[in-house]
mmCIF file of C-alpha atoms in Angstrom:
data_model
loop_
_atom_site.group_PDB
_atom_site.id
_atom_site.type_symbol
_atom_site.label_atom_id
_atom_site.label_comp_id
_atom_site.label_asym_id
_atom_site.label_seq_id
_atom_site.Cartn_x
_atom_site.Cartn_y
_atom_site.Cartn_z
ATOM 1 C CA MET A 84 -0.089 -0.193 -0.150
ATOM 2 C CA SER A 85 1.373 3.384 -0.840
ATOM 3 C CA LEU A 86 2.207 5.931 1.883
ATOM 4 C CA LEU A 87 -0.399 8.348 3.076
ATOM 5 C CA PRO A 88 1.114 11.599 3.838
ATOM 6 C CA ASN A 89 1.605 12.633 7.256
ATOM 7 C CA SER A 90 0.238 15.772 8.618
ATOM 8 C CA GLY A 91 2.456 19.194 8.293
ATOM 9 C CA THR A 92 2.717 22.014 6.299
ATOM 10 C CA GLU A 93 3.276 23.090 2.731
ATOM 11 C CA SER A 94 6.439 25.438 1.707
ATOM 12 C CA ASP A 95 3.194 27.696 0.894
ATOM 13 C CA GLY A 96 1.785 27.864 4.473
ATOM 14 C CA SER A 97 -0.887 25.117 2.851
ATOM 15 C CA PRO A 98 -1.710 22.576 5.704
ATOM 16 C CA VAL A 99 -2.185 18.955 4.994
ATOM 17 C CA ILE A 100 -4.265 17.384 7.659
ATOM 18 C CA ARG A 101 -5.660 13.711 8.452
ATOM 19 C CA VAL A 102 -9.508 13.179 8.477
ATOM 20 C CA LEU A 103 -10.796 10.160 10.002
ATOM 21 C CA SER A 104 -14.599 9.312 9.380
ATOM 22 C CA TYR A 105 -15.373 6.843 12.172
ATOM 23 C CA ASN A 106 -19.110 4.691 13.650
ATOM 24 C CA ILE A 107 -18.120 3.800 16.720
ATOM 25 C CA ARG A 108 -21.262 2.148 17.792
ATOM 26 C CA SER A 109 -21.564 3.719 21.173
ATOM 27 C CA MET A 110 -18.350 2.459 22.528
ATOM 28 C CA ARG A 111 -20.139 -1.025 23.202
ATOM 29 C CA ASP A 112 -17.222 -3.092 21.773
ATOM 30 C CA ASP A 113 -13.590 -2.991 22.631
ATOM 31 C CA THR A 114 -12.598 0.608 23.763
ATOM 32 C CA ASP A 115 -9.076 -0.549 24.009
ATOM 33 C CA ALA A 116 -9.121 -1.552 20.198
ATOM 34 C CA LEU A 117 -10.875 1.249 19.236
ATOM 35 C CA ALA A 118 -8.336 3.738 20.787
ATOM 36 C CA ARG A 119 -5.330 1.861 18.984
ATOM 37 C CA VAL A 120 -6.925 2.396 15.685
ATOM 38 C CA VAL A 121 -7.558 5.913 16.160
ATOM 39 C CA THR A 122 -4.293 6.508 17.568
ATOM 40 C CA ALA A 123 -2.495 4.927 14.755
ATOM 41 C CA CYS A 124 -4.019 6.857 11.970
ATOM 42 C CA ALA A 125 -2.871 10.125 13.565
ATOM 43 C CA PRO A 126 -5.830 12.245 12.631
ATOM 44 C CA ASP A 127 -5.848 16.139 12.898
ATOM 45 C CA LEU A 128 -9.959 15.732 13.039
ATOM 46 C CA VAL A 129 -11.907 12.816 13.662
ATOM 47 C CA LEU A 130 -15.526 12.812 12.552
ATOM 48 C CA VAL A 131 -17.426 10.386 15.026
ATOM 49 C CA GLN A 132 -20.414 8.860 14.430
ATOM 50 C CA GLU A 133 -22.745 6.963 17.054
ATOM 51 C CA ALA A 134 -20.778 8.376 19.840
ATOM 52 C CA PRO A 135 -22.080 7.846 23.502
ATOM 53 C CA ILE A 136 -25.126 9.548 23.923
ATOM 54 C CA PHE A 137 -27.121 8.373 27.137
ATOM 55 C CA PHE A 138 -25.557 7.567 30.949
ATOM 56 C CA ARG A 139 -22.403 9.190 31.185
ATOM 57 C CA TRP A 140 -21.629 9.780 27.778
ATOM 58 C CA ARG A 141 -19.367 12.912 28.236
ATOM 59 C CA LYS A 142 -17.042 10.897 30.393
ATOM 60 C CA LYS A 143 -16.930 7.960 27.944
ATOM 61 C CA LEU A 144 -16.612 10.224 24.849
ATOM 62 C CA ALA A 145 -13.371 12.147 26.934
ATOM 63 C CA ARG A 146 -11.819 8.922 27.883
ATOM 64 C CA LEU A 147 -11.545 8.021 24.049
ATOM 65 C CA ALA A 148 -10.263 11.656 23.179
ATOM 66 C CA ALA A 149 -7.792 11.311 25.800
ATOM 67 C CA ALA A 150 -6.660 7.946 25.116
ATOM 68 C CA THR A 151 -5.867 8.800 21.309
ATOM 69 C CA GLY A 152 -3.892 12.361 21.811
ATOM 70 C CA GLN A 153 -7.664 14.229 20.686
ATOM 71 C CA VAL A 154 -9.873 16.829 22.528
ATOM 72 C CA ILE A 155 -13.666 17.006 22.494
ATOM 73 C CA LEU A 156 -14.363 19.816 19.884
ATOM 74 C CA THR A 157 -18.332 19.238 20.087
ATOM 75 C CA GLY A 158 -21.494 16.509 19.655
ATOM 76 C CA GLY A 159 -22.088 13.568 21.154
ATOM 77 C CA GLY A 160 -25.283 13.561 22.949
ATOM 78 C CA THR A 161 -26.229 17.234 21.989
ATOM 79 C CA ALA A 162 -26.315 16.244 18.250
ATOM 80 C CA ALA A 163 -28.048 12.718 18.642
ATOM 81 C CA GLY A 164 -24.344 10.878 18.072
ATOM 82 C CA PRO A 165 -22.316 12.742 15.775
ATOM 83 C CA ALA A 166 -19.281 13.906 17.337
ATOM 84 C CA ILE A 167 -15.892 15.624 16.136
ATOM 85 C CA LEU A 168 -13.094 15.418 18.152
ATOM 86 C CA CYS A 169 -9.345 16.972 17.146
ATOM 87 C CA SER A 170 -6.191 17.132 17.809
ATOM 88 C CA LEU A 171 -3.976 20.217 19.403
ATOM 89 C CA ARG A 172 -2.955 21.151 16.256
ATOM 90 C CA ALA A 173 -6.359 23.002 15.469
ATOM 91 C CA THR A 174 -7.791 26.462 16.636
ATOM 92 C CA VAL A 175 -11.161 26.306 16.849
ATOM 93 C CA GLU A 176 -13.138 29.265 16.069
ATOM 94 C CA ARG A 177 -16.731 28.179 16.476
ATOM 95 C CA THR A 178 -18.742 25.113 16.768
ATOM 96 C CA GLU A 179 -22.728 24.184 16.879
ATOM 97 C CA ASP A 180 -24.890 20.764 17.525
ATOM 98 C CA VAL A 181 -27.609 20.799 15.347
ATOM 99 C CA LEU A 182 -30.788 18.394 15.643
ATOM 100 C CA LEU A 183 -32.064 17.380 12.356
ATOM 101 C CA PRO A 184 -36.453 17.489 12.123
ATOM 102 C CA LEU A 185 -38.025 14.121 13.607
ATOM 103 C CA THR A 186 -39.837 12.047 11.531
ATOM 104 C CA PRO A 187 -42.282 10.197 14.005
ATOM 105 C CA ARG A 188 -41.076 6.578 14.644
ATOM 106 C CA GLU A 189 -37.687 7.198 13.540
ATOM 107 C CA TYR A 190 -34.611 7.820 15.247
ATOM 108 C CA ARG A 191 -33.510 11.290 16.098
ATOM 109 C CA ARG A 192 -30.411 12.477 13.856
ATOM 110 C CA GLY A 193 -28.181 15.845 14.433
ATOM 111 C CA LEU A 194 -25.279 17.384 12.701
ATOM 112 C CA ALA A 195 -21.609 18.177 15.112
ATOM 113 C CA THR A 196 -20.210 21.135 13.155
ATOM 114 C CA ALA A 197 -17.228 23.417 13.313
ATOM 115 C CA VAL A 198 -14.861 25.817 12.264
ATOM 116 C CA VAL A 199 -11.852 25.354 12.591
ATOM 117 C CA ARG A 200 -7.925 26.396 11.612
ATOM 118 C CA PHE A 201 -4.990 24.780 10.449
ATOM 119 C CA GLY A 202 -2.247 27.847 10.209
ATOM 120 C CA GLY A 203 -3.743 30.217 7.909
ATOM 121 C CA ALA A 204 -6.311 27.901 6.360
ATOM 122 C CA ARG A 205 -9.947 27.810 7.684
ATOM 123 C CA LEU A 206 -12.015 24.815 7.305
ATOM 124 C CA GLY A 207 -15.571 24.131 7.789
ATOM 125 C CA VAL A 208 -16.538 20.422 9.331
ATOM 126 C CA VAL A 209 -19.447 18.781 9.604
ATOM 127 C CA SER A 210 -20.003 15.321 10.853
ATOM 128 C CA CYS A 211 -23.208 13.293 10.397
ATOM 129 C CA HIS A 212 -25.082 9.977 10.826
ATOM 130 C CA LEU A 213 -27.886 9.648 7.772
ATOM 131 C CA SER A 214 -31.377 7.878 8.405
ATOM 132 C CA LEU A 215 -31.959 4.365 7.328
ATOM 133 C CA ARG A 216 -34.913 5.481 5.317
ATOM 134 C CA GLN A 217 -34.077 6.551 2.198
ATOM 135 C CA ASP A 218 -36.658 9.475 1.531
ATOM 136 C CA GLU A 219 -35.558 10.598 4.656
ATOM 137 C CA ARG A 220 -31.666 10.442 4.191
ATOM 138 C CA TYR A 221 -31.897 11.844 0.848
ATOM 139 C CA ASP A 222 -33.598 15.267 2.381
ATOM 140 C CA GLN A 223 -30.512 15.107 5.592
ATOM 141 C CA GLY A 224 -28.548 14.936 2.695
ATOM 142 C CA GLY A 225 -29.699 18.612 1.270
ATOM 143 C CA MET A 226 -29.555 19.609 5.072
ATOM 144 C CA LEU A 227 -26.233 18.638 5.291
ATOM 145 C CA LEU A 228 -25.090 20.757 2.463
ATOM 146 C CA ASP A 229 -27.271 23.397 3.024
ATOM 147 C CA ARG A 230 -25.516 23.767 6.457
ATOM 148 C CA LEU A 231 -21.758 23.357 5.063
ATOM 149 C CA ALA A 232 -22.573 26.116 2.268
ATOM 150 C CA GLY A 233 -23.779 28.341 4.870
ATOM 151 C CA MET A 234 -20.837 28.251 7.578
ATOM 152 C CA GLY A 235 -19.098 31.459 5.839
ATOM 153 C CA VAL A 236 -16.213 29.394 4.862
ATOM 154 C CA GLU A 237 -14.469 28.734 1.375
ATOM 155 C CA HIS A 238 -13.210 25.341 2.146
ATOM 156 C CA GLY A 239 -14.878 22.537 4.121
ATOM 157 C CA VAL A 240 -15.370 18.778 4.926
ATOM 158 C CA ALA A 241 -18.066 16.388 5.353
ATOM 159 C CA GLY A 242 -17.965 12.865 6.881
ATOM 160 C CA GLY A 243 -19.842 10.180 8.366
ATOM 161 C CA ASP A 244 -22.028 7.012 7.771
ATOM 162 C CA ILE A 245 -24.466 7.934 4.928
ATOM 163 C CA ASN A 246 -26.197 4.150 4.962
ATOM 164 C CA GLU A 247 -26.055 3.882 1.093
ATOM 165 C CA ARG A 248 -23.645 2.877 -1.248
ATOM 166 C CA PRO A 249 -21.895 5.336 -3.504
ATOM 167 C CA ASP A 250 -25.058 4.685 -6.539
ATOM 168 C CA GLY A 251 -27.650 5.318 -4.277
ATOM 169 C CA ARG A 252 -29.405 9.032 -4.444
ATOM 170 C CA THR A 253 -27.855 10.693 -1.766
ATOM 171 C CA PHE A 254 -24.204 9.342 -1.880
ATOM 172 C CA THR A 255 -24.670 10.946 -5.397
ATOM 173 C CA ARG A 256 -26.383 13.766 -4.082
ATOM 174 C CA LEU A 257 -23.197 14.692 -1.999
ATOM 175 C CA GLY A 258 -20.576 13.626 -4.570
ATOM 176 C CA ALA A 259 -22.255 16.164 -7.013
ATOM 177 C CA ALA A 260 -21.954 18.941 -4.612
ATOM 178 C CA LEU A 261 -18.691 18.101 -3.030
ATOM 179 C CA ARG A 262 -16.082 15.439 -3.906
ATOM 180 C CA ASP A 263 -16.209 12.140 -3.003
ATOM 181 C CA CYS A 264 -12.342 11.686 -1.168
ATOM 182 C CA ARG A 265 -12.424 7.719 -1.859
ATOM 183 C CA THR A 266 -13.188 8.792 -6.105
ATOM 184 C CA ALA A 267 -10.969 11.546 -6.259
ATOM 185 C CA ALA A 268 -7.490 9.734 -4.714
ATOM 186 C CA PRO A 269 -8.246 5.878 -4.002
ATOM 187 C CA TRP A 270 -5.509 4.664 -1.288
ATOM 188 C CA GLY A 271 -6.383 1.423 1.341
ATOM 189 C CA ALA A 272 -9.143 -0.599 0.839
ATOM 190 C CA GLU A 273 -13.051 0.486 -0.043
ATOM 191 C CA HIS A 274 -15.480 -1.295 1.821
ATOM 192 C CA THR A 275 -16.380 -0.036 5.219
ATOM 193 C CA PHE A 276 -19.423 -2.451 6.624
ATOM 194 C CA PRO A 277 -19.470 -4.690 8.621
ATOM 195 C CA SER A 278 -16.120 -4.726 9.777
ATOM 196 C CA THR A 279 -16.396 -8.642 10.195
ATOM 197 C CA GLY A 280 -16.444 -9.188 6.490
ATOM 198 C CA PRO A 281 -16.829 -5.857 4.233
ATOM 199 C CA ASN A 282 -18.644 -5.965 1.604
ATOM 200 C CA ARG A 283 -19.788 -2.444 0.761
ATOM 201 C CA ARG A 284 -19.028 1.255 1.241
ATOM 202 C CA ILE A 285 -21.774 3.285 3.336
ATOM 203 C CA ASP A 286 -19.040 5.394 5.009
ATOM 204 C CA GLY A 287 -17.543 8.616 3.104
ATOM 205 C CA ILE A 288 -15.230 11.891 3.275
ATOM 206 C CA PHE A 289 -16.601 14.912 0.999
ATOM 207 C CA VAL A 290 -14.632 17.874 0.596
ATOM 208 C CA THR A 291 -15.532 21.318 -1.112
ATOM 209 C CA LYS A 292 -13.733 21.615 -4.487
ATOM 210 C CA GLY A 293 -11.165 23.619 -3.713
ATOM 211 C CA VAL A 294 -9.419 21.150 -1.278
ATOM 212 C CA GLU A 295 -6.562 18.400 -2.853
ATOM 213 C CA VAL A 296 -7.478 15.439 -1.771
ATOM 214 C CA LEU A 297 -3.948 13.055 -1.121
ATOM 215 C CA GLY A 298 -5.799 10.040 -0.400
ATOM 216 C CA CYS A 299 -8.599 8.122 1.290
ATOM 217 C CA GLY A 300 -9.760 4.987 2.582
ATOM 218 C CA VAL A 301 -9.820 2.208 4.841
ATOM 219 C CA PRO A 302 -6.477 2.143 6.812
ATOM 220 C CA LEU A 303 -5.786 -1.171 6.238
ATOM 221 C CA GLY A 304 -2.083 -2.114 6.323
ATOM 222 C CA LEU A 305 -0.855 1.123 7.897
ATOM 223 C CA PRO A 306 1.691 0.869 10.897
ATOM 224 C CA GLY A 307 -0.027 0.027 14.276
ATOM 225 C CA ILE A 308 -3.243 -1.105 12.493
ATOM 226 C CA THR A 309 -4.095 -4.893 12.731
ATOM 227 C CA GLU A 310 -6.564 -6.275 11.471
ATOM 228 C CA SER A 311 -8.033 -8.375 14.754
ATOM 229 C CA ASP A 312 -8.450 -4.525 16.114
ATOM 230 C CA LEU A 313 -10.369 -3.463 13.194
ATOM 231 C CA ARG A 314 -12.544 -6.282 13.778
ATOM 232 C CA ALA A 315 -13.231 -5.574 17.112
ATOM 233 C CA ALA A 316 -13.422 -1.935 18.050
ATOM 234 C CA THR A 317 -16.728 -2.002 16.147
ATOM 235 C CA ASP A 318 -19.069 -2.561 13.507
ATOM 236 C CA HIS A 319 -17.721 -0.219 10.918
ATOM 237 C CA LEU A 320 -14.301 0.111 9.558
ATOM 238 C CA PRO A 321 -12.831 4.024 9.424
ATOM 239 C CA VAL A 322 -12.129 6.316 6.713
ATOM 240 C CA LEU A 323 -9.122 8.099 6.279
ATOM 241 C CA ALA A 324 -8.186 10.786 4.304
ATOM 242 C CA ALA A 325 -5.283 13.064 3.919
ATOM 243 C CA LEU A 326 -5.855 16.437 2.419
ATOM 244 C CA ARG A 327 -4.228 19.902 1.623
ATOM 245 C CA ILE A 328 -6.392 22.768 2.561
ATOM 246 C CA PRO A 329 -5.102 25.886 0.246
ATOM 247 C CA VAL A 330 -4.413 29.249 2.311
ATOM 248 C CA GLY A 331 -5.836 32.446 1.611
#
């Protein structure tokens, strides 16, 4: 497997960052394995789905952040599951947790959002976990795009559990307005679910047009990551992307 660029700063001041998107199933599996996977990915941003949202959820999420060298940026119970963690490299401008309209008898969904800076580059960030229902999922995809467009930043990244394959209506809608990082620069493995025998890609990372994608995929073979840890950590596999954010 080719090397994925490390985080850093280019000669023109443009930051290179690593973004990880990961459905962690409320940390109900092997949390030590989960921490090892996240740590090995060396992310600057972690877009979490299914963060703990019930009893002592903040403490559970804080333990994961501490174990992986991250801090909690926003989300969790206040966003109905999505959360964002970040390294100390990020400077936070603002955060907002957004609850999406509730469909009767369906699970509440939300977005964790933030604006951060890496050096001189500003970046809008959204973590999402979209509905299992096709019509609701499509509407939520539109709300995600509206939210990202309204954050007042030129560059943005959104990631999460889309709950459908790339040929689905919502995945296609996101890929038409943004760039699907896996399609733009394939790296690593493709399929993200289930972790015990992955056969489909239902998780993704998307960026606005000006962001350069240096590589994106499931980090199989990345130093420090084992298949046993990936299977034990949660029921999804993570998606890792390296991005170059233009300055100015």
